[in-house]
PDB file of C-alpha atoms in Angstrom:
ATOM      1  CA  MET A   1      30.966 -17.943  -4.433  1.00 55.00           C
ATOM      2  CA  THR A   2      33.150 -16.109  -1.823  1.00 57.00           C
ATOM      3  CA  THR A   3      32.370 -15.790   2.205  1.00 58.00           C
ATOM      4  CA  ARG A   4      33.194 -12.654   3.505  1.00 64.00           C
ATOM      5  CA  LYS A   5      33.300 -11.600   7.466  1.00 67.00           C
ATOM      6  CA  ILE A   6      30.798  -8.996   8.130  1.00 68.00           C
ATOM      7  CA  ASP A   7      33.095  -6.306   9.998  1.00 72.00           C
ATOM      8  CA  SER A   8      30.516  -5.944  13.118  1.00 73.00           C
ATOM      9  CA  ARG A   9      32.547  -1.803  13.839  1.00 76.00           C
ATOM     10  CA  ALA A  10      30.948  -1.665   9.913  1.00 76.00           C
ATOM     11  CA  VAL A  11      27.932  -2.883  11.590  1.00 75.00           C
ATOM     12  CA  PHE A  12      27.418  -0.017  14.540  1.00 72.00           C
ATOM     13  CA  ILE A  13      27.996   2.352  11.727  1.00 73.00           C
ATOM     14  CA  VAL A  14      25.474   2.496  10.368  1.00 74.00           C
ATOM     15  CA  VAL A  15      23.200   1.438  12.647  1.00 68.00           C
ATOM     16  CA  LEU A  16      23.955   4.059  14.125  1.00 67.00           C
ATOM     17  CA  SER A  17      23.664   6.435  11.874  1.00 71.00           C
ATOM     18  CA  TYR A  18      19.770   5.351  11.277  1.00 67.00           C
ATOM     19  CA  ALA A  19      19.356   6.015  15.070  1.00 63.00           C
ATOM     20  CA  PRO A  20      18.111  10.287  13.998  1.00 66.00           C
ATOM     21  CA  HIS A  21      15.195   7.807  12.406  1.00 66.00           C
ATOM     22  CA  MET A  22      13.955   5.262  15.774  1.00 66.00           C
ATOM     23  CA  GLU A  23      11.756   7.214  16.454  1.00 70.00           C
ATOM     24  CA  LEU A  24       9.773   5.995  13.520  1.00 68.00           C
ATOM     25  CA  LEU A  25       9.689   3.109  15.018  1.00 70.00           C
ATOM     26  CA  THR A  26       7.362   3.453  18.267  1.00 79.00           C
ATOM     27  CA  LEU A  27       3.961   2.307  18.444  1.00 84.00           C
ATOM     28  CA  ASP A  28       1.736   4.520  17.931  1.00 87.00           C
ATOM     29  CA  ASN A  29       3.457   5.365  14.360  1.00 82.00           C
ATOM     30  CA  ALA A  30       3.040   1.639  14.384  1.00 84.00           C
ATOM     31  CA  LEU A  31      -1.091   1.896  15.113  1.00 90.00           C
ATOM     32  CA  ALA A  32      -1.670   4.751  13.378  1.00 91.00           C
ATOM     33  CA  PHE A  33       0.386   2.593  10.178  1.00 89.00           C
ATOM     34  CA  LEU A  34      -1.908  -0.380  10.800  1.00 92.00           C
ATOM     35  CA  ALA A  35      -5.308   2.010  10.652  1.00 95.00           C
ATOM     36  CA  LEU A  36      -4.757   3.637   7.726  1.00 93.00           C
ATOM     37  CA  SER A  37      -3.603   0.746   5.805  1.00 92.00           C
ATOM     38  CA  ALA A  38      -7.042  -0.872   7.392  1.00 93.00           C
ATOM     39  CA  LEU A  39      -9.069   1.869   6.180  1.00 93.00           C
ATOM     40  CA  GLU A  40      -7.397   2.180   3.103  1.00 88.00           C
ATOM     41  CA  ILE A  41      -8.402  -1.605   2.327  1.00 89.00           C
ATOM     42  CA  ILE A  42     -11.788  -1.111   2.939  1.00 92.00           C
ATOM     43  CA  LEU A  43     -12.265   2.224   0.815  1.00 87.00           C
ATOM     44  CA  GLY A  44     -10.746   0.021  -2.217  1.00 86.00           C
ATOM     45  CA  VAL A  45     -13.110  -2.751  -1.413  1.00 90.00           C
ATOM     46  CA  ASP A  46     -15.922  -0.039  -1.259  1.00 89.00           C
ATOM     47  CA  ASN A  47     -14.392   1.645  -4.657  1.00 87.00           C
ATOM     48  CA  VAL A  48     -14.186  -2.141  -6.463  1.00 90.00           C
ATOM     49  CA  ILE A  49     -18.484  -2.925  -4.961  1.00 93.00           C
ATOM     50  CA  TYR A  50     -19.229   0.480  -5.905  1.00 92.00           C
ATOM     51  CA  ILE A  51     -18.715   0.334  -9.619  1.00 92.00           C
ATOM     52  CA  ALA A  52     -19.635  -2.982  -9.539  1.00 93.00           C
ATOM     53  CA  ILE A  53     -23.029  -1.604  -8.391  1.00 94.00           C
ATOM     54  CA  LEU A  54     -22.714   0.746 -10.932  1.00 93.00           C
ATOM     55  CA  CYS A  55     -21.766  -0.879 -13.794  1.00 94.00           C
ATOM     56  CA  GLY A  56     -24.698  -3.722 -13.285  1.00 93.00           C
ATOM     57  CA  ARG A  57     -27.137  -1.087 -14.764  1.00 94.00           C
ATOM     58  CA  LEU A  58     -25.481  -1.460 -18.156  1.00 93.00           C
ATOM     59  CA  PRO A  59     -25.870  -3.069 -21.313  1.00 95.00           C
ATOM     60  CA  LYS A  60     -23.905  -6.392 -20.578  1.00 94.00           C
ATOM     61  CA  GLU A  61     -21.775  -6.205 -23.635  1.00 94.00           C
ATOM     62  CA  ASP A  62     -20.635  -2.703 -22.426  1.00 94.00           C
ATOM     63  CA  GLN A  63     -19.955  -4.023 -18.265  1.00 94.00           C
ATOM     64  CA  GLN A  64     -16.552  -5.663 -19.195  1.00 94.00           C
ATOM     65  CA  PHE A  65     -15.839  -2.747 -20.418  1.00 96.00           C
ATOM     66  CA  ALA A  66     -16.499  -0.021 -17.420  1.00 95.00           C
ATOM     67  CA  ARG A  67     -15.540  -2.108 -15.045  1.00 94.00           C
ATOM     68  CA  ASN A  68     -11.884  -2.622 -16.250  1.00 94.00           C
ATOM     69  CA  VAL A  69     -12.252   1.527 -17.250  1.00 95.00           C
ATOM     70  CA  GLY A  70     -13.625   1.806 -13.610  1.00 93.00           C
ATOM     71  CA  LEU A  71     -10.902  -0.020 -12.112  1.00 91.00           C
ATOM     72  CA  GLY A  72      -8.605   1.629 -13.757  1.00 92.00           C
ATOM     73  CA  LEU A  73      -9.576   4.637 -12.849  1.00 91.00           C
ATOM     74  CA  ALA A  74      -9.723   4.786  -9.190  1.00 87.00           C
ATOM     75  CA  MET A  75      -6.267   2.891  -9.223  1.00 86.00           C
ATOM     76  CA  ALA A  76      -4.682   6.139 -10.895  1.00 90.00           C
ATOM     77  CA  VAL A  77      -6.378   8.279  -8.138  1.00 86.00           C
ATOM     78  CA  ARG A  78      -5.559   5.892  -5.498  1.00 80.00           C
ATOM     79  CA  ILE A  79      -1.805   5.635  -6.308  1.00 82.00           C
ATOM     80  CA  GLY A  80      -1.324   9.671  -8.193  1.00 73.00           C
TER      81      GLY A  80
END
């Protein structure tokens, strides 16, 4: 395996090329991202609980299928 020396000028140019996007890396944006991520997690858990309650009312032989379909649809809607 060969090792290459990294040219510090090239690294500096790459960093400068991202400079217009540096305003995205602020504390306010990080807090907003964390808040939205927490909400997504909470709503995802809420979906799982709701699907489990609804599937619990079905006959035993239909519960696993309904749970799989419900979780699959919830995931597809969340991603899509």
